[in-house]
mmCIF file of N, CA and C in Angstrom:
data_model
loop_
_atom_site.group_PDB
_atom_site.id
_atom_site.type_symbol
_atom_site.label_atom_id
_atom_site.label_comp_id
_atom_site.label_asym_id
_atom_site.label_seq_id
_atom_site.Cartn_x
_atom_site.Cartn_y
_atom_site.Cartn_z
ATOM 1 N N MET A 1 -12.630 8.996 46.650
ATOM 2 C CA MET A 1 -12.017 9.525 45.440
ATOM 3 C C MET A 1 -10.573 9.037 45.299
ATOM 4 N N ASN A 2 -9.824 9.042 46.397
ATOM 5 C CA ASN A 2 -8.432 8.590 46.351
ATOM 6 C C ASN A 2 -8.339 7.105 45.999
ATOM 7 N N ARG A 3 -9.346 6.353 46.422
ATOM 8 C CA ARG A 3 -9.368 4.931 46.132
ATOM 9 C C ARG A 3 -9.460 4.691 44.627
ATOM 10 N N TRP A 4 -10.336 5.436 43.945
ATOM 11 C CA TRP A 4 -10.487 5.305 42.494
ATOM 12 C C TRP A 4 -9.239 5.760 41.757
ATOM 13 N N MET A 5 -8.629 6.796 42.279
ATOM 14 C CA MET A 5 -7.399 7.299 41.668
ATOM 15 C C MET A 5 -6.314 6.235 41.743
ATOM 16 N N LEU A 6 -6.212 5.564 42.893
ATOM 17 C CA LEU A 6 -5.231 4.507 43.065
ATOM 18 C C LEU A 6 -5.513 3.344 42.103
ATOM 19 N N VAL A 7 -6.784 2.993 41.918
ATOM 20 C CA VAL A 7 -7.157 1.918 40.999
ATOM 21 C C VAL A 7 -6.737 2.269 39.569
ATOM 22 N N PHE A 8 -6.991 3.496 39.130
ATOM 23 C CA PHE A 8 -6.620 3.902 37.773
ATOM 24 C C PHE A 8 -5.106 3.951 37.589
ATOM 25 N N VAL A 9 -4.378 4.402 38.584
ATOM 26 C CA VAL A 9 -2.915 4.440 38.491
ATOM 27 C C VAL A 9 -2.364 3.025 38.397
ATOM 28 N N LEU A 10 -2.846 2.127 39.243
ATOM 29 C CA LEU A 10 -2.370 0.744 39.202
ATOM 30 C C LEU A 10 -2.744 0.061 37.891
ATOM 31 N N LEU A 11 -3.940 0.335 37.401
ATOM 32 C CA LEU A 11 -4.366 -0.219 36.118
ATOM 33 C C LEU A 11 -3.481 0.293 34.980
ATOM 34 N N GLY A 12 -3.143 1.570 35.020
ATOM 35 C CA GLY A 12 -2.254 2.150 34.011
ATOM 36 C C GLY A 12 -0.877 1.534 34.039
ATOM 37 N N ILE A 13 -0.332 1.335 35.232
ATOM 38 C CA ILE A 13 0.990 0.718 35.370
ATOM 39 C C ILE A 13 0.955 -0.713 34.851
ATOM 40 N N PHE A 14 -0.108 -1.440 35.196
ATOM 41 C CA PHE A 14 -0.251 -2.821 34.723
ATOM 42 C C PHE A 14 -0.277 -2.875 33.204
ATOM 43 N N CYS A 15 -1.034 -1.975 32.592
ATOM 44 C CA CYS A 15 -1.132 -1.955 31.125
ATOM 45 C C CYS A 15 0.208 -1.651 30.475
ATOM 46 N N CYS A 16 0.957 -0.725 31.079
ATOM 47 C CA CYS A 16 2.257 -0.356 30.497
ATOM 48 C C CYS A 16 3.234 -1.526 30.501
ATOM 49 N N PHE A 17 3.225 -2.305 31.580
ATOM 50 C CA PHE A 17 4.178 -3.401 31.681
ATOM 51 C C PHE A 17 3.684 -4.701 31.064
ATOM 52 N N SER A 18 2.393 -4.821 30.854
ATOM 53 C CA SER A 18 1.878 -6.060 30.282
ATOM 54 C C SER A 18 1.916 -6.059 28.761
ATOM 55 N N CYS A 19 1.959 -4.897 28.158
ATOM 56 C CA CYS A 19 1.985 -4.812 26.698
ATOM 57 C C CYS A 19 3.427 -4.852 26.227
ATOM 58 N N GLY A 20 3.771 -5.886 25.486
ATOM 59 C CA GLY A 20 5.116 -5.989 24.947
ATOM 60 C C GLY A 20 5.274 -5.091 23.739
ATOM 61 N N LYS A 21 6.489 -4.730 23.456
ATOM 62 C CA LYS A 21 6.760 -3.915 22.281
ATOM 63 C C LYS A 21 6.655 -4.790 21.042
ATOM 64 N N GLU A 22 5.924 -4.300 20.030
ATOM 65 C CA GLU A 22 5.810 -5.046 18.786
ATOM 66 C C GLU A 22 7.187 -5.161 18.155
ATOM 67 N N LYS A 23 7.497 -6.343 17.675
ATOM 68 C CA LYS A 23 8.783 -6.549 17.015
ATOM 69 C C LYS A 23 8.581 -7.446 15.816
ATOM 70 N N ASN A 24 9.652 -7.831 15.220
ATOM 71 C CA ASN A 24 9.628 -8.702 14.051
ATOM 72 C C ASN A 24 9.007 -8.041 12.831
ATOM 73 N N TYR A 25 9.251 -6.759 12.677
ATOM 74 C CA TYR A 25 8.851 -6.085 11.452
ATOM 75 C C TYR A 25 10.100 -5.793 10.645
ATOM 76 N N ILE A 26 9.969 -5.859 9.349
ATOM 77 C CA ILE A 26 11.092 -5.553 8.475
ATOM 78 C C ILE A 26 11.357 -4.058 8.547
ATOM 79 N N ALA A 27 12.602 -3.687 8.728
ATOM 80 C CA ALA A 27 12.986 -2.288 8.909
ATOM 81 C C ALA A 27 12.574 -1.443 7.706
ATOM 82 N N ASP A 28 12.240 -0.188 7.992
ATOM 83 C CA ASP A 28 11.944 0.763 6.927
ATOM 84 C C ASP A 28 13.255 1.401 6.477
ATOM 85 N N VAL A 29 13.606 1.185 5.243
ATOM 86 C CA VAL A 29 14.800 1.797 4.663
ATOM 87 C C VAL A 29 14.371 2.524 3.398
ATOM 88 N N PRO A 30 15.039 3.637 3.072
ATOM 89 C CA PRO A 30 14.658 4.372 1.858
ATOM 90 C C PRO A 30 14.919 3.551 0.598
ATOM 91 N N VAL A 31 13.928 3.532 -0.269
ATOM 92 C CA VAL A 31 14.051 2.812 -1.542
ATOM 93 C C VAL A 31 13.517 3.711 -2.650
ATOM 94 N N ASP A 32 14.342 3.964 -3.651
ATOM 95 C CA ASP A 32 13.943 4.694 -4.848
ATOM 96 C C ASP A 32 14.889 4.253 -5.959
ATOM 97 N N ILE A 33 14.487 3.205 -6.676
ATOM 98 C CA ILE A 33 15.381 2.540 -7.615
ATOM 99 C C ILE A 33 14.764 2.481 -9.010
ATOM 100 N N PRO A 34 15.418 3.112 -9.992
ATOM 101 C CA PRO A 34 14.984 2.890 -11.373
ATOM 102 C C PRO A 34 15.519 1.538 -11.838
ATOM 103 N N VAL A 35 14.690 0.769 -12.500
ATOM 104 C CA VAL A 35 15.089 -0.568 -12.953
ATOM 105 C C VAL A 35 15.391 -0.491 -14.435
ATOM 106 N N ASN A 36 16.658 -0.643 -14.760
ATOM 107 C CA ASN A 36 17.094 -0.606 -16.154
ATOM 108 C C ASN A 36 17.756 -1.939 -16.483
ATOM 109 N N SER A 37 16.936 -2.926 -16.781
ATOM 110 C CA SER A 37 17.468 -4.244 -17.079
ATOM 111 C C SER A 37 16.851 -4.775 -18.363
ATOM 112 N N PRO A 38 17.684 -5.258 -19.264
ATOM 113 C CA PRO A 38 17.130 -5.856 -20.480
ATOM 114 C C PRO A 38 16.455 -7.200 -20.192
ATOM 115 N N TYR A 39 16.688 -7.757 -18.981
ATOM 116 C CA TYR A 39 16.127 -9.064 -18.631
ATOM 117 C C TYR A 39 14.740 -8.974 -18.007
ATOM 118 N N PHE A 40 14.326 -7.772 -17.583
ATOM 119 C CA PHE A 40 13.009 -7.616 -16.970
ATOM 120 C C PHE A 40 12.454 -6.269 -17.386
ATOM 121 N N THR A 41 11.396 -6.314 -18.192
ATOM 122 C CA THR A 41 10.771 -5.087 -18.679
ATOM 123 C C THR A 41 9.257 -5.214 -18.511
ATOM 124 N N VAL A 42 8.547 -4.157 -18.846
ATOM 125 C CA VAL A 42 7.081 -4.214 -18.792
ATOM 126 C C VAL A 42 6.546 -5.245 -19.774
ATOM 127 N N TYR A 43 7.371 -5.657 -20.710
ATOM 128 C CA TYR A 43 6.953 -6.627 -21.721
ATOM 129 C C TYR A 43 7.310 -8.067 -21.333
ATOM 130 N N SER A 44 7.918 -8.259 -20.175
ATOM 131 C CA SER A 44 8.263 -9.610 -19.720
ATOM 132 C C SER A 44 7.003 -10.446 -19.520
ATOM 133 N N ALA A 45 7.165 -11.743 -19.643
ATOM 134 C CA ALA A 45 6.027 -12.664 -19.494
ATOM 135 C C ALA A 45 5.613 -12.780 -18.026
ATOM 136 N N PRO A 46 4.327 -13.042 -17.778
ATOM 137 C CA PRO A 46 3.894 -13.301 -16.396
ATOM 138 C C PRO A 46 4.709 -14.453 -15.797
ATOM 139 N N GLY A 47 5.057 -14.306 -14.525
ATOM 140 C CA GLY A 47 5.898 -15.290 -13.856
ATOM 141 C C GLY A 47 7.370 -14.929 -13.902
ATOM 142 N N SER A 48 7.724 -13.893 -14.670
ATOM 143 C CA SER A 48 9.121 -13.446 -14.731
ATOM 144 C C SER A 48 9.481 -12.735 -13.436
ATOM 145 N N PHE A 49 10.754 -12.801 -13.083
ATOM 146 C CA PHE A 49 11.211 -12.094 -11.891
ATOM 147 C C PHE A 49 12.628 -11.582 -12.097
ATOM 148 N N LEU A 50 12.997 -10.615 -11.271
ATOM 149 C CA LEU A 50 14.339 -10.040 -11.301
ATOM 150 C C LEU A 50 14.735 -9.707 -9.873
ATOM 151 N N LEU A 51 15.944 -10.081 -9.485
ATOM 152 C CA LEU A 51 16.485 -9.744 -8.175
ATOM 153 C C LEU A 51 17.383 -8.524 -8.334
ATOM 154 N N ILE A 52 17.143 -7.500 -7.506
ATOM 155 C CA ILE A 52 17.951 -6.283 -7.572
ATOM 156 C C ILE A 52 18.429 -5.917 -6.168
ATOM 157 N N LYS A 53 19.452 -5.083 -6.114
ATOM 158 C CA LYS A 53 19.964 -4.594 -4.835
ATOM 159 C C LYS A 53 19.021 -3.526 -4.295
ATOM 160 N N GLY A 54 18.993 -3.397 -2.970
ATOM 161 C CA GLY A 54 18.170 -2.386 -2.329
ATOM 162 C C GLY A 54 17.367 -2.991 -1.200
ATOM 163 N N GLY A 55 16.661 -2.154 -0.474
ATOM 164 C CA GLY A 55 15.876 -2.626 0.644
ATOM 165 C C GLY A 55 16.752 -3.157 1.756
ATOM 166 N N VAL A 56 16.240 -4.096 2.522
ATOM 167 C CA VAL A 56 16.988 -4.686 3.633
ATOM 168 C C VAL A 56 17.875 -5.835 3.152
ATOM 169 N N ALA A 57 17.306 -6.756 2.366
ATOM 170 C CA ALA A 57 18.049 -7.941 1.924
ATOM 171 C C ALA A 57 17.997 -8.119 0.413
ATOM 172 N N GLY A 58 17.721 -7.044 -0.302
ATOM 173 C CA GLY A 58 17.538 -7.119 -1.746
ATOM 174 C C GLY A 58 16.057 -7.030 -2.054
ATOM 175 N N ILE A 59 15.744 -6.894 -3.327
ATOM 176 C CA ILE A 59 14.353 -6.746 -3.769
ATOM 177 C C ILE A 59 14.096 -7.735 -4.894
ATOM 178 N N VAL A 60 12.914 -8.343 -4.868
ATOM 179 C CA VAL A 60 12.491 -9.195 -5.971
ATOM 180 C C VAL A 60 11.343 -8.490 -6.687
ATOM 181 N N LEU A 61 11.532 -8.278 -7.983
ATOM 182 C CA LEU A 61 10.464 -7.774 -8.852
ATOM 183 C C LEU A 61 9.820 -8.998 -9.484
ATOM 184 N N TYR A 62 8.498 -9.015 -9.503
ATOM 185 C CA TYR A 62 7.778 -10.174 -10.015
ATOM 186 C C TYR A 62 6.602 -9.709 -10.861
ATOM 187 N N LYS A 63 6.435 -10.328 -12.021
ATOM 188 C CA LYS A 63 5.285 -10.010 -12.873
ATOM 189 C C LYS A 63 4.204 -11.050 -12.609
ATOM 190 N N LYS A 64 3.124 -10.586 -11.998
ATOM 191 C CA LYS A 64 2.025 -11.466 -11.624
ATOM 192 C C LYS A 64 1.315 -12.029 -12.853
ATOM 193 N N GLN A 65 0.518 -13.066 -12.629
ATOM 194 C CA GLN A 65 -0.238 -13.677 -13.714
ATOM 195 C C GLN A 65 -1.188 -12.672 -14.356
ATOM 196 N N SER A 66 -1.627 -11.664 -13.582
ATOM 197 C CA SER A 66 -2.526 -10.622 -14.100
ATOM 198 C C SER A 66 -1.783 -9.605 -14.962
ATOM 199 N N GLY A 67 -0.440 -9.639 -14.931
ATOM 200 C CA GLY A 67 0.360 -8.680 -15.685
ATOM 201 C C GLY A 67 0.904 -7.544 -14.832
ATOM 202 N N GLU A 68 0.403 -7.410 -13.603
ATOM 203 C CA GLU A 68 0.884 -6.366 -12.692
ATOM 204 C C GLU A 68 2.287 -6.710 -12.207
ATOM 205 N N ILE A 69 3.135 -5.689 -12.090
ATOM 206 C CA ILE A 69 4.485 -5.878 -11.570
ATOM 207 C C ILE A 69 4.483 -5.459 -10.106
ATOM 208 N N VAL A 70 4.992 -6.344 -9.247
ATOM 209 C CA VAL A 70 5.075 -6.069 -7.816
ATOM 210 C C VAL A 70 6.522 -6.189 -7.366
ATOM 211 N N ALA A 71 6.829 -5.554 -6.237
ATOM 212 C CA ALA A 71 8.180 -5.598 -5.680
ATOM 213 C C ALA A 71 8.092 -5.914 -4.197
ATOM 214 N N TYR A 72 8.901 -6.877 -3.751
ATOM 215 C CA TYR A 72 8.956 -7.262 -2.347
ATOM 216 C C TYR A 72 10.394 -7.204 -1.866
ATOM 217 N N ASP A 73 10.559 -6.843 -0.590
ATOM 218 C CA ASP A 73 11.873 -6.960 0.026
ATOM 219 C C ASP A 73 12.156 -8.442 0.172
ATOM 220 N N ARG A 74 13.378 -8.845 -0.097
ATOM 221 C CA ARG A 74 13.734 -10.259 0.029
ATOM 222 C C ARG A 74 13.937 -10.687 1.477
ATOM 223 N N CYS A 75 13.914 -9.745 2.407
ATOM 224 C CA CYS A 75 14.056 -10.063 3.823
ATOM 225 C C CYS A 75 12.826 -10.839 4.286
ATOM 226 N N SER A 76 13.035 -12.000 4.844
ATOM 227 C CA SER A 76 11.924 -12.810 5.338
ATOM 228 C C SER A 76 11.220 -12.095 6.484
ATOM 229 N N SER A 77 9.908 -12.245 6.547
ATOM 230 C CA SER A 77 9.143 -11.630 7.633
ATOM 231 C C SER A 77 9.240 -12.445 8.922
ATOM 232 N N PHE A 78 9.876 -13.604 8.874
ATOM 233 C CA PHE A 78 10.114 -14.385 10.085
ATOM 234 C C PHE A 78 11.528 -14.080 10.576
ATOM 235 N N ASN A 79 11.640 -13.560 11.773
ATOM 236 C CA ASN A 79 12.911 -13.119 12.352
ATOM 237 C C ASN A 79 13.661 -12.174 11.410
ATOM 238 N N PRO A 80 13.045 -11.038 11.054
ATOM 239 C CA PRO A 80 13.670 -10.134 10.087
ATOM 240 C C PRO A 80 14.991 -9.541 10.551
ATOM 241 N N GLU A 81 15.254 -9.588 11.857
ATOM 242 C CA GLU A 81 16.539 -9.072 12.336
ATOM 243 C C GLU A 81 17.707 -9.893 11.790
ATOM 244 N N GLN A 82 17.440 -11.104 11.311
ATOM 245 C CA GLN A 82 18.484 -11.926 10.690
ATOM 246 C C GLN A 82 18.741 -11.524 9.242
ATOM 247 N N ALA A 83 17.817 -10.760 8.645
ATOM 248 C CA ALA A 83 17.911 -10.319 7.252
ATOM 249 C C ALA A 83 18.177 -11.486 6.303
ATOM 250 N N CYS A 84 17.479 -12.590 6.526
ATOM 251 C CA CYS A 84 17.622 -13.769 5.678
ATOM 252 C C CYS A 84 16.879 -13.521 4.368
ATOM 253 N N ALA A 85 17.591 -13.585 3.256
ATOM 254 C CA ALA A 85 17.006 -13.288 1.939
ATOM 255 C C ALA A 85 16.265 -14.500 1.383
ATOM 256 N N ILE A 86 15.004 -14.278 0.993
ATOM 257 C CA ILE A 86 14.219 -15.344 0.378
ATOM 258 C C ILE A 86 14.817 -15.711 -0.975
ATOM 259 N N THR A 87 14.606 -16.949 -1.388
ATOM 260 C CA THR A 87 15.040 -17.401 -2.710
ATOM 261 C C THR A 87 13.795 -17.763 -3.521
ATOM 262 N N VAL A 88 13.797 -17.375 -4.775
ATOM 263 C CA VAL A 88 12.652 -17.632 -5.655
ATOM 264 C C VAL A 88 12.706 -19.086 -6.106
ATOM 265 N N ASN A 89 11.560 -19.757 -6.013
ATOM 266 C CA ASN A 89 11.466 -21.169 -6.384
ATOM 267 C C ASN A 89 11.200 -21.325 -7.877
ATOM 268 N N ASP A 90 11.300 -22.554 -8.351
ATOM 269 C CA ASP A 90 11.014 -22.863 -9.743
ATOM 270 C C ASP A 90 9.827 -23.801 -9.784
ATOM 271 N N PRO A 91 8.697 -23.468 -10.363
ATOM 272 C CA PRO A 91 8.405 -22.234 -11.088
ATOM 273 C C PRO A 91 8.299 -21.054 -10.127
ATOM 274 N N PRO A 92 8.580 -19.849 -10.650
ATOM 275 C CA PRO A 92 8.675 -18.678 -9.787
ATOM 276 C C PRO A 92 7.323 -18.085 -9.362
ATOM 277 N N ILE A 93 6.532 -18.864 -8.646
ATOM 278 C CA ILE A 93 5.279 -18.340 -8.097
ATOM 279 C C ILE A 93 5.417 -18.191 -6.587
ATOM 280 N N THR A 94 6.417 -18.891 -6.018
ATOM 281 C CA THR A 94 6.655 -18.839 -4.583
ATOM 282 C C THR A 94 8.122 -18.565 -4.307
ATOM 283 N N ALA A 95 8.395 -18.215 -3.049
ATOM 284 C CA ALA A 95 9.767 -17.994 -2.606
ATOM 285 C C ALA A 95 9.922 -18.606 -1.221
ATOM 286 N N THR A 96 11.112 -19.095 -0.921
ATOM 287 C CA THR A 96 11.388 -19.775 0.343
ATOM 288 C C THR A 96 12.421 -19.015 1.152
ATOM 289 N N ASP A 97 12.192 -18.972 2.461
ATOM 290 C CA ASP A 97 13.170 -18.447 3.406
ATOM 291 C C ASP A 97 14.102 -19.607 3.753
ATOM 292 N N PRO A 98 15.365 -19.588 3.296
ATOM 293 C CA PRO A 98 16.257 -20.721 3.553
ATOM 294 C C PRO A 98 16.641 -20.869 5.027
ATOM 295 N N CYS A 99 16.438 -19.825 5.817
ATOM 296 C CA CYS A 99 16.792 -19.899 7.242
ATOM 297 C C CYS A 99 15.714 -20.603 8.067
ATOM 298 N N SER A 100 14.435 -20.374 7.749
ATOM 299 C CA SER A 100 13.355 -20.943 8.559
ATOM 300 C C SER A 100 12.506 -21.965 7.816
ATOM 301 N N GLY A 101 12.591 -21.990 6.485
ATOM 302 C CA GLY A 101 11.752 -22.884 5.707
ATOM 303 C C GLY A 101 10.386 -22.303 5.375
ATOM 304 N N SER A 102 10.127 -21.055 5.774
ATOM 305 C CA SER A 102 8.843 -20.416 5.465
ATOM 306 C C SER A 102 8.686 -20.280 3.952
ATOM 307 N N LEU A 103 7.444 -20.341 3.502
ATOM 308 C CA LEU A 103 7.133 -20.248 2.082
ATOM 309 C C LEU A 103 6.200 -19.057 1.857
ATOM 310 N N PHE A 104 6.456 -18.274 0.814
ATOM 311 C CA PHE A 104 5.685 -17.073 0.514
ATOM 312 C C PHE A 104 5.180 -17.112 -0.921
ATOM 313 N N SER A 105 4.004 -16.523 -1.140
ATOM 314 C CA SER A 105 3.450 -16.358 -2.483
ATOM 315 C C SER A 105 4.015 -15.073 -3.077
ATOM 316 N N LEU A 106 4.455 -15.122 -4.320
ATOM 317 C CA LEU A 106 4.900 -13.899 -4.995
ATOM 318 C C LEU A 106 3.733 -13.179 -5.651
ATOM 319 N N GLU A 107 2.578 -13.815 -5.721
ATOM 320 C CA GLU A 107 1.391 -13.156 -6.268
ATOM 321 C C GLU A 107 0.883 -12.066 -5.324
ATOM 322 N N ASP A 108 0.928 -12.329 -4.011
ATOM 323 C CA ASP A 108 0.435 -11.331 -3.049
ATOM 324 C C ASP A 108 1.342 -11.133 -1.839
ATOM 325 N N GLY A 109 2.452 -11.848 -1.760
ATOM 326 C CA GLY A 109 3.396 -11.688 -0.657
ATOM 327 C C GLY A 109 3.021 -12.429 0.611
ATOM 328 N N SER A 110 1.890 -13.129 0.600
ATOM 329 C CA SER A 110 1.412 -13.782 1.821
ATOM 330 C C SER A 110 2.263 -14.989 2.202
ATOM 331 N N SER A 111 2.223 -15.305 3.493
ATOM 332 C CA SER A 111 2.902 -16.485 4.002
ATOM 333 C C SER A 111 2.052 -17.708 3.705
ATOM 334 N N LEU A 112 2.652 -18.715 3.083
ATOM 335 C CA LEU A 112 1.935 -19.942 2.738
ATOM 336 C C LEU A 112 2.290 -21.098 3.665
ATOM 337 N N LYS A 113 3.444 -20.993 4.341
ATOM 338 C CA LYS A 113 3.899 -22.084 5.213
ATOM 339 C C LYS A 113 4.604 -21.486 6.416
ATOM 340 N N ALA A 114 4.260 -21.974 7.589
ATOM 341 C CA ALA A 114 4.857 -21.520 8.842
ATOM 342 C C ALA A 114 6.346 -21.873 8.860
ATOM 343 N N PRO A 115 7.120 -21.215 9.663
ATOM 344 C CA PRO A 115 6.715 -20.447 10.830
ATOM 345 C C PRO A 115 6.327 -18.988 10.557
ATOM 346 N N ALA A 116 6.594 -18.452 9.393
ATOM 347 C CA ALA A 116 6.217 -17.056 9.113
ATOM 348 C C ALA A 116 4.693 -16.930 9.082
ATOM 349 N N THR A 117 4.206 -15.829 9.649
ATOM 350 C CA THR A 117 2.767 -15.550 9.619
ATOM 351 C C THR A 117 2.476 -14.222 8.944
ATOM 352 N N ARG A 118 3.472 -13.370 8.844
ATOM 353 C CA ARG A 118 3.295 -12.059 8.213
ATOM 354 C C ARG A 118 3.729 -12.112 6.752
ATOM 355 N N PRO A 119 3.149 -11.240 5.925
ATOM 356 C CA PRO A 119 3.539 -11.223 4.500
ATOM 357 C C PRO A 119 4.904 -10.571 4.304
ATOM 358 N N LEU A 120 5.421 -10.705 3.105
ATOM 359 C CA LEU A 120 6.648 -10.005 2.724
ATOM 360 C C LEU A 120 6.360 -8.510 2.671
ATOM 361 N N LYS A 121 7.399 -7.709 2.876
ATOM 362 C CA LYS A 121 7.243 -6.257 2.780
ATOM 363 C C LYS A 121 7.161 -5.878 1.311
ATOM 364 N N ARG A 122 6.120 -5.140 0.972
ATOM 365 C CA ARG A 122 5.893 -4.752 -0.427
ATOM 366 C C ARG A 122 6.285 -3.303 -0.639
ATOM 367 N N TYR A 123 6.907 -3.041 -1.794
ATOM 368 C CA TYR A 123 7.257 -1.689 -2.203
ATOM 369 C C TYR A 123 6.338 -1.263 -3.346
ATOM 370 N N SER A 124 6.243 0.029 -3.531
ATOM 371 C CA SER A 124 5.438 0.567 -4.630
ATOM 372 C C SER A 124 6.218 0.458 -5.936
ATOM 373 N N VAL A 125 5.483 0.263 -7.024
ATOM 374 C CA VAL A 125 6.079 0.193 -8.362
ATOM 375 C C VAL A 125 5.302 1.146 -9.250
ATOM 376 N N ILE A 126 6.038 1.981 -9.970
ATOM 377 C CA ILE A 126 5.399 2.878 -10.935
ATOM 378 C C ILE A 126 6.054 2.647 -12.289
ATOM 379 N N ILE A 127 5.229 2.687 -13.311
ATOM 380 C CA ILE A 127 5.733 2.507 -14.679
ATOM 381 C C ILE A 127 5.395 3.762 -15.467
ATOM 382 N N THR A 128 6.444 4.409 -15.990
ATOM 383 C CA THR A 128 6.279 5.619 -16.792
ATOM 384 C C THR A 128 7.054 5.440 -18.084
ATOM 385 N N ASN A 129 6.359 5.536 -19.201
ATOM 386 C CA ASN A 129 7.003 5.373 -20.512
ATOM 387 C C ASN A 129 7.838 4.098 -20.570
ATOM 388 N N SER A 130 7.269 2.993 -20.109
ATOM 389 C CA SER A 130 7.906 1.677 -20.095
ATOM 390 C C SER A 130 9.090 1.578 -19.137
ATOM 391 N N GLN A 131 9.336 2.589 -18.326
ATOM 392 C CA GLN A 131 10.399 2.550 -17.319
ATOM 393 C C GLN A 131 9.801 2.150 -15.982
ATOM 394 N N ILE A 132 10.446 1.204 -15.300
ATOM 395 C CA ILE A 132 9.976 0.709 -14.009
ATOM 396 C C ILE A 132 10.774 1.396 -12.901
ATOM 397 N N ARG A 133 10.064 1.851 -11.858
ATOM 398 C CA ARG A 133 10.724 2.448 -10.697
ATOM 399 C C ARG A 133 10.117 1.842 -9.444
ATOM 400 N N VAL A 134 10.970 1.419 -8.508
ATOM 401 C CA VAL A 134 10.562 0.845 -7.226
ATOM 402 C C VAL A 134 10.844 1.883 -6.150
ATOM 403 N N TYR A 135 9.864 2.131 -5.290
ATOM 404 C CA TYR A 135 10.051 3.153 -4.247
ATOM 405 C C TYR A 135 9.147 2.877 -3.057
ATOM 406 N N ASN A 136 9.411 3.628 -1.977
ATOM 407 C CA ASN A 136 8.515 3.573 -0.819
ATOM 408 C C ASN A 136 8.221 4.969 -0.322
#
């Protein structure tokens, strides 16, 4: 019996030290921002975008080709501790991390070009009476 107990204790210790702590996630910060801009409304054309303050490195609001409005933190998912803000490309369907060269889709936030493998952090968007609000 003591032999099995020793095996389980050693196995537990091995598991604790062999599992690294997950890192490289964009920090969770409170976001609750009403968007009042004449340059970006629910009536904006698909492909339109607006950069606003908030989140870790700013927020990009983007109107998808389907008409849905999405919001992403501008902090790149590659080495997020650097808080490198993505820049929207022309045409505005993708965004680039100027620090690593990673490329992201603004349609779904996915990584299109390495070294980033994780998507951009997405925030919730609600539209009430033509007013846009970004929150988490």
